[in-house]
Structure formats: structure tokens, C-alpha cells
Short mmCIF file of C-alpha atoms in Angstrom, two decimals:
data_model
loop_
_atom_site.label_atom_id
_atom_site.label_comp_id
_atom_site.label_asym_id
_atom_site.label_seq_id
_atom_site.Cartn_x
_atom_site.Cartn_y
_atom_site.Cartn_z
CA UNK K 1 8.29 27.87 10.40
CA UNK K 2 11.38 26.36 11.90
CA UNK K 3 12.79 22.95 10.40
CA UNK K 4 10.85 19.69 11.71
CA UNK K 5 13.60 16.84 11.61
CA UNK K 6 12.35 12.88 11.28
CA UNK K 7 15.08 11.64 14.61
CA UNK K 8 14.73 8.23 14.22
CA UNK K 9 12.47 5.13 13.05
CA UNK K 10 12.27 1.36 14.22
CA UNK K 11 10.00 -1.42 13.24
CA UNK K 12 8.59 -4.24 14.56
CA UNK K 13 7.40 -7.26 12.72
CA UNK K 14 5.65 -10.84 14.23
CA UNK K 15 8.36 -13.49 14.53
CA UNK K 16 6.49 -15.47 12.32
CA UNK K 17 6.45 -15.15 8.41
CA UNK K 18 3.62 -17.26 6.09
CA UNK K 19 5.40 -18.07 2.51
CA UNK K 20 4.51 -18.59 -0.50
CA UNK K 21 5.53 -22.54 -0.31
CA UNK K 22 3.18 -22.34 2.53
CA UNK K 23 0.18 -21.17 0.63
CA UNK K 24 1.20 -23.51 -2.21
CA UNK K 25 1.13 -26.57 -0.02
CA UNK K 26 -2.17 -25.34 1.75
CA UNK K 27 -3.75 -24.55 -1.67
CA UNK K 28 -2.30 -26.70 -4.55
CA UNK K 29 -4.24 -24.65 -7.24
CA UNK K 30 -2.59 -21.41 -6.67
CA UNK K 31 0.15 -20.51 -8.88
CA UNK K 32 2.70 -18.92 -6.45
CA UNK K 33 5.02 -19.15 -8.20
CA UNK K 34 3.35 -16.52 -10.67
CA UNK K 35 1.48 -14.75 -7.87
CA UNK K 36 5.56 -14.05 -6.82
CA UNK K 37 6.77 -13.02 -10.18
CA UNK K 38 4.48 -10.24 -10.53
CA UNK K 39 4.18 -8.95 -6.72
CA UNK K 40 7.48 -9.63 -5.85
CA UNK K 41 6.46 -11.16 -2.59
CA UNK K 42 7.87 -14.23 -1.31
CA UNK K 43 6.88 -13.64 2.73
CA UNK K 44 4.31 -12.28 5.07
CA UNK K 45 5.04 -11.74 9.07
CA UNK K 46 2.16 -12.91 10.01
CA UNK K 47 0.68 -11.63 14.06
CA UNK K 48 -0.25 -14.57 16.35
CA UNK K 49 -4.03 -14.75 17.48
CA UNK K 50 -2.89 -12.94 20.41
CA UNK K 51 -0.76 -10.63 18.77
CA UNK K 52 -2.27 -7.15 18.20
CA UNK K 53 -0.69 -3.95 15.90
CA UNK K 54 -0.23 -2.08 19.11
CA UNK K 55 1.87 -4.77 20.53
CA UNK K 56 4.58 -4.42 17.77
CA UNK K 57 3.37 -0.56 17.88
CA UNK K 58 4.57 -0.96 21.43
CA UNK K 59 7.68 -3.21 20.56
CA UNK K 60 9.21 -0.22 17.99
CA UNK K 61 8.37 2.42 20.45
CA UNK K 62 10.68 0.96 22.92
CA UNK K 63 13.13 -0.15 20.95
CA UNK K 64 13.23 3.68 19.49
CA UNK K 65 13.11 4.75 22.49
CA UNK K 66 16.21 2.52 23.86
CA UNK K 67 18.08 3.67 20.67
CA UNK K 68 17.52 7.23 21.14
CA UNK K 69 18.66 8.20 24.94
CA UNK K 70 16.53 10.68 26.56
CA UNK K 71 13.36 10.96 23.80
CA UNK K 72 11.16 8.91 25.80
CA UNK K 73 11.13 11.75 28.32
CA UNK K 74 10.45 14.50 25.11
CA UNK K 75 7.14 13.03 23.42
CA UNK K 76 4.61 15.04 24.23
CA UNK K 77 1.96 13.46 22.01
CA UNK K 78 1.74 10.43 20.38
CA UNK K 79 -0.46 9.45 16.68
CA UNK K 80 -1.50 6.28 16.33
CA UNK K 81 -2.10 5.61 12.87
CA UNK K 82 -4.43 2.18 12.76
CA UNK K 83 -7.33 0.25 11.08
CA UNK K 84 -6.74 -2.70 13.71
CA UNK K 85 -7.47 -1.31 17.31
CA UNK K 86 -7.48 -3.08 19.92
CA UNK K 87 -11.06 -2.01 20.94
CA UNK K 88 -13.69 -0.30 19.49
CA UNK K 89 -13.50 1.87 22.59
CA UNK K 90 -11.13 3.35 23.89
CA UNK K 91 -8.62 5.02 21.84
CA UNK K 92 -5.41 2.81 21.44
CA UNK K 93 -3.32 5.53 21.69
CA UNK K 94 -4.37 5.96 25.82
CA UNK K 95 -3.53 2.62 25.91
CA UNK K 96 -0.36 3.06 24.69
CA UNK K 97 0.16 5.81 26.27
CA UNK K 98 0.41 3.87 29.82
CA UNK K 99 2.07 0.82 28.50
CA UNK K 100 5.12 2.88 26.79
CA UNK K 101 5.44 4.38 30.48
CA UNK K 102 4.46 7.96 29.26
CA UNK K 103 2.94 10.80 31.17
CA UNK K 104 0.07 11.85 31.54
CA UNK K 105 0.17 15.17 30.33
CA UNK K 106 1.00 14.21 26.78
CA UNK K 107 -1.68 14.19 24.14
CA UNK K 108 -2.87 10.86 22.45
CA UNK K 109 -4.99 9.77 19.56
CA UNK K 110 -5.84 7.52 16.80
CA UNK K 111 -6.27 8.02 13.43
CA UNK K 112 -7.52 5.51 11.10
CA UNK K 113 -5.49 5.55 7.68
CA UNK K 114 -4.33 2.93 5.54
CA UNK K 115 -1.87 3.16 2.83
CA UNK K 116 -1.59 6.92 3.21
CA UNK K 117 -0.94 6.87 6.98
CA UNK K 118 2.43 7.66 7.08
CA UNK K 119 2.18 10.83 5.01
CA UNK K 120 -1.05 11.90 6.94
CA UNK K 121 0.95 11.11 10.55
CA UNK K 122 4.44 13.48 9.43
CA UNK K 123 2.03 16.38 8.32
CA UNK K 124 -0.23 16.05 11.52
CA UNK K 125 2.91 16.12 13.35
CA UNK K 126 4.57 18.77 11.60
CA UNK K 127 1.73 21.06 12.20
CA UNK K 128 1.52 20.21 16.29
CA UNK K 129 4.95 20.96 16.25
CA UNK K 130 4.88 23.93 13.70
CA UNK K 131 2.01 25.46 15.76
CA UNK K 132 3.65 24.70 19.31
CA UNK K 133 1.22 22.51 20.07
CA UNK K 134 3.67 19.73 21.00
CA UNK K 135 7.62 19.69 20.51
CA UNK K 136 8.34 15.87 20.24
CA UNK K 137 5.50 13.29 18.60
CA UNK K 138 6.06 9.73 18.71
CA UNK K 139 4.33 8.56 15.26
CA UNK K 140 3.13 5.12 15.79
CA UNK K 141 1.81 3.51 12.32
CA UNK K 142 0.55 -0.32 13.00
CA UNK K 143 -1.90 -2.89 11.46
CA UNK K 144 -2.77 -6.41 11.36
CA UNK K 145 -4.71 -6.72 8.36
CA UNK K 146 -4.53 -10.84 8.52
CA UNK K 147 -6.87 -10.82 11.15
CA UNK K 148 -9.21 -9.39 8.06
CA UNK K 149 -8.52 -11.58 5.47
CA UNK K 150 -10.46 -14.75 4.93
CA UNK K 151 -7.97 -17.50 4.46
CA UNK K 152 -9.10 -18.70 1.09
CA UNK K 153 -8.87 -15.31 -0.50
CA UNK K 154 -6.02 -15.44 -2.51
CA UNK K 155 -6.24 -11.94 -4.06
CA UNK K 156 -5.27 -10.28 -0.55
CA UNK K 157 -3.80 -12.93 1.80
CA UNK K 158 -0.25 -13.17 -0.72
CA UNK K 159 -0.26 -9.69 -0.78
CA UNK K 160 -0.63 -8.49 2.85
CA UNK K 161 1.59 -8.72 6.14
CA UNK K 162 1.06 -7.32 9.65
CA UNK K 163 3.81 -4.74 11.26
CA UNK K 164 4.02 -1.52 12.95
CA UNK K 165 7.01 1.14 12.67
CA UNK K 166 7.40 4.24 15.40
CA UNK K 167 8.83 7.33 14.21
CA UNK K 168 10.07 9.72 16.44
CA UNK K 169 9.29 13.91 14.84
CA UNK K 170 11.13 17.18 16.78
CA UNK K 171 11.95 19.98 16.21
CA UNK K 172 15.42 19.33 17.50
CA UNK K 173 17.65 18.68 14.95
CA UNK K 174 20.56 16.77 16.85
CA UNK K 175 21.78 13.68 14.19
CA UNK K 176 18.48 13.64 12.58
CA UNK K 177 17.63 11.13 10.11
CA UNK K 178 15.88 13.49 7.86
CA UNK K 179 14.36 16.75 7.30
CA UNK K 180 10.84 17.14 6.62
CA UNK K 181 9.71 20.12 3.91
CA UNK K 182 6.43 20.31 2.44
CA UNK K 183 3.37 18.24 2.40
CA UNK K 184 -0.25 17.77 -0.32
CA UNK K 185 -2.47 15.14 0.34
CA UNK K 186 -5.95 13.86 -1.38
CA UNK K 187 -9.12 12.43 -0.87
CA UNK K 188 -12.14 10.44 -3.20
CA UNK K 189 -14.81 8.33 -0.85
CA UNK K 190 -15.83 7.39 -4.48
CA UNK K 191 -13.19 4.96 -4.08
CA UNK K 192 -14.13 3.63 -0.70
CA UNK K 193 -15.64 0.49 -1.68
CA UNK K 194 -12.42 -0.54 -3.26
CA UNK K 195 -10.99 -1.61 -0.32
CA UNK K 196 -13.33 -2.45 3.18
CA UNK K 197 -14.17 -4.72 5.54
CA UNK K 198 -17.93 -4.28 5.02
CA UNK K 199 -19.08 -5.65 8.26
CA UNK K 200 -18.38 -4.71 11.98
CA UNK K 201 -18.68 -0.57 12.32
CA UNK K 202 -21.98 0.66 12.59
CA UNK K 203 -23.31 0.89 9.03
CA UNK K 204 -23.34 -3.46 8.98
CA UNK K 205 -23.02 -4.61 12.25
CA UNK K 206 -21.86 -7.98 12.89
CA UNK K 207 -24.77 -10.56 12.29
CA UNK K 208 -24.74 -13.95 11.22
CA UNK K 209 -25.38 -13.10 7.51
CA UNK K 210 -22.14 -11.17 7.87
CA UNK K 211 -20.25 -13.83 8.81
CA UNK K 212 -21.74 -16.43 5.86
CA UNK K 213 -18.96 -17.27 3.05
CA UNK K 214 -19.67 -16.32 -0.31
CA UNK K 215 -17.32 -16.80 -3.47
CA UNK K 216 -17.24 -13.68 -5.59
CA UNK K 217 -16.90 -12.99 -9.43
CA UNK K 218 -13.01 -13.92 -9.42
CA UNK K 219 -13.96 -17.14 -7.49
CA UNK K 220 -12.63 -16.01 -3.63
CA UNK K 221 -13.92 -16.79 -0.94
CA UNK K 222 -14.88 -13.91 1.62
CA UNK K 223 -17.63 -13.05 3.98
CA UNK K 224 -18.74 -9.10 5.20
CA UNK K 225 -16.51 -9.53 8.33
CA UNK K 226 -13.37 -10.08 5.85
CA UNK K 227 -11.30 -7.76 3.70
CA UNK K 228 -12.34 -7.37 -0.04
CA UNK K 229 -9.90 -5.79 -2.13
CA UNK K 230 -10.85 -4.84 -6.10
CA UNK K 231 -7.70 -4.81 -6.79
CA UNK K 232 -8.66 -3.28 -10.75
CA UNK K 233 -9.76 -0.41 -9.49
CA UNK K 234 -7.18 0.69 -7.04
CA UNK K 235 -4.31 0.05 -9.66
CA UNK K 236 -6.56 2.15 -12.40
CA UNK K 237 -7.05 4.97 -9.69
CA UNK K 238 -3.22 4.36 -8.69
CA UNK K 239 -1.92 4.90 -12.15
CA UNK K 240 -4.09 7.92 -12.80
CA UNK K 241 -4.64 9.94 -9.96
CA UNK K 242 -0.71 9.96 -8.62
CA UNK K 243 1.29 10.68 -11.71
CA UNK K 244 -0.48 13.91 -12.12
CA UNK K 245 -1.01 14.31 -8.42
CA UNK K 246 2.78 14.08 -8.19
CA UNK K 247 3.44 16.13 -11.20
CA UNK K 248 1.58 18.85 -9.81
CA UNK K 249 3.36 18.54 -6.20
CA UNK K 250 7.05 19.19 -7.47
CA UNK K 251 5.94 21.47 -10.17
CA UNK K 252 4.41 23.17 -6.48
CA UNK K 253 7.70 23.17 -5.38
CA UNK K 254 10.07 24.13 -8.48
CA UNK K 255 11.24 20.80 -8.74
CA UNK K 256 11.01 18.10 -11.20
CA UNK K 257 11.60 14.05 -11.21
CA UNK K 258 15.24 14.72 -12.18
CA UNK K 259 15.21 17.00 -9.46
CA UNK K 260 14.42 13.72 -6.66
CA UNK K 261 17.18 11.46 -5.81
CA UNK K 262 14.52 8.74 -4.29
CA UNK K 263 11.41 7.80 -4.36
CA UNK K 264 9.66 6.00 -1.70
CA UNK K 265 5.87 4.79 -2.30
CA UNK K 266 3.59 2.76 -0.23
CA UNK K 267 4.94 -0.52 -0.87
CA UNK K 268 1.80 -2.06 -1.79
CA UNK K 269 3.73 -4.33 -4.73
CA UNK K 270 7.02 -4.72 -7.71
CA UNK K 271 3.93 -4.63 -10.25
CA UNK K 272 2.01 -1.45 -8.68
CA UNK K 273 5.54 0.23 -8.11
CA UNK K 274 6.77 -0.83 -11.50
CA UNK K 275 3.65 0.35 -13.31
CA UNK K 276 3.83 3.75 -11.49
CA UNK K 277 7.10 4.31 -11.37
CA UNK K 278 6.48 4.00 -15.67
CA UNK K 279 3.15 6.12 -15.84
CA UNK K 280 5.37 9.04 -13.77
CA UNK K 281 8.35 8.40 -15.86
CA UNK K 282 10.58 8.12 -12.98
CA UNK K 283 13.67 5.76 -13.47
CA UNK K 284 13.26 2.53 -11.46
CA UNK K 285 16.55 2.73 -10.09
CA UNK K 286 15.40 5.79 -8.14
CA UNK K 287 12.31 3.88 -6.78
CA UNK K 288 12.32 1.99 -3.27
CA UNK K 289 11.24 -1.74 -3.59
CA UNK K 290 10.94 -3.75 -0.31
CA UNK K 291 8.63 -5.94 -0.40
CA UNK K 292 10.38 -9.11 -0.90
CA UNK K 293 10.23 -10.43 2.70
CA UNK K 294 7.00 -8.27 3.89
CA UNK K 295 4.43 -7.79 1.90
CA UNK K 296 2.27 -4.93 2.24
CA UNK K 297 2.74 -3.33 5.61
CA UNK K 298 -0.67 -0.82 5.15
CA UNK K 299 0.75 2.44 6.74
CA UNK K 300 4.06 0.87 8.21
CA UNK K 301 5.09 -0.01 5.17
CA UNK K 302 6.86 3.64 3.85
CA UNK K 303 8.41 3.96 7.51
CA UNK K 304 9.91 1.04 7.39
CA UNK K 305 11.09 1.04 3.50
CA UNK K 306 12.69 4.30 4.66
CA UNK K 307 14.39 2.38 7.97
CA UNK K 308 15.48 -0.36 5.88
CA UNK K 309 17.26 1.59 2.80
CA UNK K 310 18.81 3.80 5.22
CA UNK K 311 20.24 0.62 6.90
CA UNK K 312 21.39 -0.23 3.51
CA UNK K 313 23.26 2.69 3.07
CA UNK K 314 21.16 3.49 0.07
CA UNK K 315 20.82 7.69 1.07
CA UNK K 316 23.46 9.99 1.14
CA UNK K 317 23.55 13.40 3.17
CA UNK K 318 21.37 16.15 0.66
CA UNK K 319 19.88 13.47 -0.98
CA UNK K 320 16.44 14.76 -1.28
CA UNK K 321 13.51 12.35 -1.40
CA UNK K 322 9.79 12.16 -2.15
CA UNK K 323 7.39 10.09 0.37
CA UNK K 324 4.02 9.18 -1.21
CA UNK K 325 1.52 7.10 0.06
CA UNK K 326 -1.93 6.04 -1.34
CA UNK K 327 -4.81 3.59 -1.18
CA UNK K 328 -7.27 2.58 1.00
CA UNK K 329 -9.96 5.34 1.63
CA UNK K 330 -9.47 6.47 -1.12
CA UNK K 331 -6.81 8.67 0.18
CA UNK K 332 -3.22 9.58 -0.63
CA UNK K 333 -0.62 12.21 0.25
CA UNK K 334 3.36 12.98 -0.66
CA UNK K 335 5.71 15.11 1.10
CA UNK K 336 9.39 15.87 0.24
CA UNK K 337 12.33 15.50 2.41
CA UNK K 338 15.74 15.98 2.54
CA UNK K 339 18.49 13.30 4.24
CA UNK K 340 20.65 14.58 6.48
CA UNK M 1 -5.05 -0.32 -32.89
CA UNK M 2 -6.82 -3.25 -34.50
CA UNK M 3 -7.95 -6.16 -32.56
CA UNK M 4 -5.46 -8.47 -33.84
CA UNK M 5 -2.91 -6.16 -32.30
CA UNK M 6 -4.77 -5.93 -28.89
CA UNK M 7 -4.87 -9.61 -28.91
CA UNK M 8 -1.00 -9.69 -29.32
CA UNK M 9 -0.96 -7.21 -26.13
CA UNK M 10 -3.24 -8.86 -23.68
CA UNK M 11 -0.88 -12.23 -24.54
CA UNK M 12 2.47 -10.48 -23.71
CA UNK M 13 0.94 -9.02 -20.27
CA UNK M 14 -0.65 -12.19 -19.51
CA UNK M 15 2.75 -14.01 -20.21
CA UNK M 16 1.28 -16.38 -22.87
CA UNK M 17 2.99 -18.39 -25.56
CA UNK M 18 2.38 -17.38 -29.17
CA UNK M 19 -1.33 -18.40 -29.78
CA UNK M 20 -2.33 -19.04 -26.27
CA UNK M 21 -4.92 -16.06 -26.33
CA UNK M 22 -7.78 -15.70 -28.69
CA UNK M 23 -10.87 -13.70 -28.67
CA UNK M 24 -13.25 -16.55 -26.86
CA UNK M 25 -10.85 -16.97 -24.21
CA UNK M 26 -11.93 -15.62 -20.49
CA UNK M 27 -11.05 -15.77 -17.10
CA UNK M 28 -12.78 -19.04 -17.01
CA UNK M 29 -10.21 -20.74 -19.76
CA UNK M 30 -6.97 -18.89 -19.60
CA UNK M 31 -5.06 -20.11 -16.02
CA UNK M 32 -2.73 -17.26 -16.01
CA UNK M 33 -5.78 -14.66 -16.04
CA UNK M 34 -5.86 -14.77 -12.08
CA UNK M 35 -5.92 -10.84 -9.97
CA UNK M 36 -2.92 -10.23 -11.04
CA UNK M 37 -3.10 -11.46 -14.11
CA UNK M 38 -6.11 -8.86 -14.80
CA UNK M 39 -3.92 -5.88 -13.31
CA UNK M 40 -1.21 -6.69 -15.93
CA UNK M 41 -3.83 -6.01 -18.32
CA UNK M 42 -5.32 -3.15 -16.59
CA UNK M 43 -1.92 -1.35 -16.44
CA UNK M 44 -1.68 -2.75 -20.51
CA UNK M 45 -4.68 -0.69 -20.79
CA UNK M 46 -3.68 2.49 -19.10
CA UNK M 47 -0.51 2.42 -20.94
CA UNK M 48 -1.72 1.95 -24.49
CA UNK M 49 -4.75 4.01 -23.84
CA UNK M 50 -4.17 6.37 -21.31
CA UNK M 51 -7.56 5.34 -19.59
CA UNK M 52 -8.35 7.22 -16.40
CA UNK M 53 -9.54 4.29 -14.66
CA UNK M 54 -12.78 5.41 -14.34
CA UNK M 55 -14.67 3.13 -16.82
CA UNK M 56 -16.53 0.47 -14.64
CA UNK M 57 -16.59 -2.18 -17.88
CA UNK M 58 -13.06 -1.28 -18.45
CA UNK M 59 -12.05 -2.55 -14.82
CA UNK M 60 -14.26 -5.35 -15.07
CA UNK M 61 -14.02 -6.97 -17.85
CA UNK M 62 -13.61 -10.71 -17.39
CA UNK M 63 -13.31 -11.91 -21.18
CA UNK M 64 -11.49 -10.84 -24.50
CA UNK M 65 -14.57 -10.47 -25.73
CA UNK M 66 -16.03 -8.36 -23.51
CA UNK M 67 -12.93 -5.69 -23.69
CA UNK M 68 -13.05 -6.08 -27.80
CA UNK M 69 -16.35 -5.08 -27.17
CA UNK M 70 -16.04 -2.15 -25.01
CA UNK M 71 -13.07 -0.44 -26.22
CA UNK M 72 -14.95 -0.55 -29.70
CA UNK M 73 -17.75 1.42 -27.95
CA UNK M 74 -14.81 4.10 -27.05
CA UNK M 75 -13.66 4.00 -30.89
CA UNK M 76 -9.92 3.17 -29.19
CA UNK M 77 -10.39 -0.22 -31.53
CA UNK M 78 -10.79 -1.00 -34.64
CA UNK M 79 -11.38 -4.22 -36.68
#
């Protein structure tokens, strides 16, 4: 198969931020200060009411699109990874589709992915492109998981923040930003209860028992319609599954942790990425951590880790780096790429 | 380990002074022992005992107690 280049990636993020002052001042009796300490987050963008993912979906499109002359006229299909649609019906992807000025003979779909978005999104790509289905895919990952969380739930409303990234994948390679090589991704529905908004699809529909607050065994307050996180059991599955997951997908490839210059993970937190980067015994100084000023960004957040180290300066030409994403599903994935 | 030692453990990951913890404090008592308090000691736990994550009472746990109790079940403890 010929080489599958990443061309270029832009982000979009609300223009307003919630800190952790602000929660502090709204709710006296959270320690935020400790709540920072450990997550490493000090901001959240935060969407307005009217502000949807495929808005700032729609803002990095363009601004891609304005940054790299002539690809708006290439994309031939566009993924939309998203758990926040705009409707139930139809696909957001048709939607954005017509508002990014595309025509109509491209391809366009959601998919609904979380943490492991990103990962899922390169591979579907790779393979359109690989199999000549499509020769330029606009990857679109966006959420708004505040519109979820119930304002008085502490354990998820310091940790997430809403944003959407568009990556542009060809098979051109003029001044890519990075080569794509090989992908392995996993799956356990054991896990799905670990993170869900219980209420609104068609197994619970909306009701107004769904929408009743309860407080649950950590003392949050939540209803069905709301996201409910058990945060134990995601950082248990985290710290087993992907060490050995990742093990096995460089031993897959001949290669070894000494072997990757970076690593960049789903930036779901500085203790999650801390903790794993210790259970795969990779050095931290080879581990992405941007979370500082974001939060969690659900599937925008490797995309735009990735836009934002590059910006830095942090990756040199040949540096080759790992991508791995996991969470919510349970699902997860890795692939390995090299910087051009 | 012994329990004493586990003790010692849980107070370093929950960032506690010297004495702060002891076996009949919970959730309930102990400030620091918010969500991400308990993940400190969850990755404690994986680290010192390689668990797989699997172990529903091992996830849950919401007292020294309880853990004292359950990792003694899994002969990881000992008096």
C-alpha cells in the first residue's frame, strides 16, 4: 500500500474557558486546589448553549482549509467522529458537508467514538484511501461533553472541556505533517457502563424519572440524562489493558519503547498519563501532557496534543511516534507514525 | 505486605501527614479521599499488586477497612 501522509491539523475551542477559581467560588467545598494537583487541569473551554461540536468542527475545517490552499477542493469524504450530534437524525456529517461548501459527490458519515476516536478516524481513513475508495478525507473529531454533565458533579465537570480538531489524510505527500504506518485497536462492552449517559437513546428514553437528581455513592449529584463517569474502573482497565496492549503492538512491529521518540495518549489527565506512562515503563519526558488549559477534549484531544507540540517545536523530522487512544466504550486503539 | 505497611501506602497516595490515616478511616472521614483521591489509591494498588482491575470490591472500596479486608481474602495481606 502506498504511504498515507497526516497534511495538516487545526483546532477549534469555545472562546470561553470555566476555571478552577470558578468552580471554587461556585462550590466552596471542593478542593481545587487538590482536584488541580493531581489532574493537572486548571481550565475548561466551555461551548455556549448555542454552541454545538460541529460548529467548532466547522470552525477547524475552515481554518484547515484556509491554511492549506487547494484541499478544500480534494476531500472526497469526510468522518465525523462525535458523541454530541446535532440531531438524532440526520447524520452531522451531511450537515457539514453543505455548511463547509463541499460537493455533493463526496461521501459523509458519523461515527460515534470517544476517547479512541482519533485512532479509529486515521485507520478508517487510511483504509478509504488504501482501498481507493477516497483520495483526500477530512477527519473531523468534535464533542461537547458539558452539555452532559450535571453541574454539581464534581468527578467529571473539572475534568472535561468541549473542542473539535479537523485533520486533513491524503495520499499526497507534499509538506506533510506526518506519516501514518500501522494501526491495532480493541474493544470490551464489559466496560460500557463505565462511562454513559444512561438516558436519551432508545434503551431509556427521556422521561421524567430520567431527568430526577439523585446523589450517588461518592456523594454527586447526577440524573440518567447526565454523564456518569466511574472513574475506578476506567483507570484499573487503563493501567491494565494498554501496557500490554501496547507491548504487544511494537513487539508487532519490531520495535520497542526505546525504539519511540513520543508518545501521545488521549489526554484524559497528568495522573492517568503519569500512572501509565509508569505501568508501560516509558520515560515521562517522552510522554505528551496538554492538559493544562483544556481538559479532556474526548476524541479531539490527541489531534490537538499533536497540533500543539508540533507548534512547540517539540518533533523533529524521523522522529517516530506512537498515537494511542482509549476509554469510553470500552474501546481503544494505537497506531505509529513517523514526523516528517 | 502487612497491614501496617499498606496503611503507610494508602497515606503517601492520599497525601496525608504522618498519622492522618488509620484503619477506621473512610471516605466519609478522610477529606482528601475525594475521585481522585480513590484513583491515587487505585493506581497504589495496581502498582504494588499488579491487580488487573477486574476485582469489583477492589474498585470499590470506600473504607480502609473494607480494602484490609479484601486484599486479605486475595492472601496479598497479611497481619
Amino acid at each position: 500500500m502506498s504511504s498515507i501522509f497526516v497534511k495538516g491539523i487545526e483546532y477549534a475551542i469555545p472562546g470561553a474557558s470555566e476555571t478552577n477559581d470558578d468552580l471554587q467560588r461556585e462550590f466552596p467545598d471542593w478542593r481545587m486546589s487538590e482536584v488541580y494537583s493531581k489532574s493537572g487541569i486548571w481550565s475548561r473551554p466551555i461551548a455556549k448553549t448555542s454552541e454545538t461540536a460541529s460548529d467548532l468542527s466547522c470552525i477547524a475545517a475552515l481554518d484547515l482549509f484556509e491554511k492549506q490552499p487547494g484541499a478544500k477542493d480534494e476531500v472526497d469524504y469526510i468522518l465525523n467522529c462525535t458523541q454530541s450530534p446535532d440531531y438524532p437524525i440526520p447524520t452531522t456529517a451531511c450537515i457539514l458537508q453543505d455548511r463547509l461548501g463541499l460537493g455533493t459527490s463526496i461521501g459523509a458519515l458519523d461515527f460515534n467514538l470517544g476517547c479512541s476516536g482519533y485512532i479509529y478516524g486515521l485507520q478508517l481513513a487510511t483504509a478509504l484511501i488504501g482501498t481507493r475508495q477516497a483520495e483526500s478525507v477530512l477527519l473531523l473529531t468534535g464533542d461537547t461533553y458539558s452539555k452532559y454533565i450535571n453541574r454539581q458533579d464534581r468527578t467529571v465537570r473539572s475534568l472535561f472541556g468541549d473542542g473539535a480538531a479537523a485533520t486533513l489524510v491524503s495520499a499526497t505527500g507534499t509538506e506533510p505533517m506526518f506519516e501514518l504506518g500501522n494501526f491495532a485497536v480493541g474493544t470490551d462492552g464489559r466496560g460500557a457502563g463505565s462511562l454513559i449517559v444512561p438516558s436519551g437513546g432508545h434503551r431509556t428514553p427521556k422521561g421524567p424519572e430520567t431527568s430526577t437528581e439523585f446523589q450517588d455513592a461518592a456523594g454527586c449529584t447526577r440524573s440518567q440524562e447526565n454523564l456518569a463517569m466511574d472513574g475506578p474502573a476506567i483507570f484499573a482497565f487503563v493501567l491494565s489493558a494498554i501496557p500490554k496492549f501496547l507491548n504487544e503492538f511494537l513487539a508487532n512491529e519490531g520495535l520497542k519503547v526505546d525504539d519511540i521518540d513520543h508518545f501521545v495518549f488521549h489526554q484524559a489527565n497528568k495522573m492517568m498519563l503519569e500512572n501509565l506512562a509508569r505501568a508501560c515503563r516509558i520515560p515521562l519526558s517522552k510522554v505528551v501532557i496538554d492538559v493544562h488549559d483544556l481538559g479532556n477534549l474526548v476524541s479531539a484531544s490527541i489531534p490537538v496534543a499533536l497540533k500543539r507540540s508540533a507548534e512547540s517545536g517539540r518533533f523533529l523530522s524521523g522522529d517516530r511516534i506512537v498515537l494511542c487512544g482509549f476509554g469510553v466504550g470500552l474501546s481503544w486503539g494505537a497506531c505509529i507514525c513517523s514526523w516528517k | 505486605m502487612t497491614r501496617n505497611e499498606l496503611l503507610e501506602q494508602m497515606r503517601i497516595s492520599l497525601g496525608l501527614p504522618e498519622g492522618g490515616l488509620t484503619i477506621k478511616d473512610s471516605q466519609e472521614t478522610i477529606d482528601e479521599w475525594d475521585s481522585l483521591g480513590h484513583l491515587a489509591l487505585v493506581a497504589m494498588l495496581h502498582e504494588k499488586f499488579a491487580l488487573d482491575g477486574s476485582d469489583e470490591e477492589l474498585r470499590s472500596f470506600r473504607s480502609v477497612e473494607a480494602l484490609f479486608i479484601r486484599l486479605t481474602d486475595l492472601g496479598l495481606i497479611e497481619d
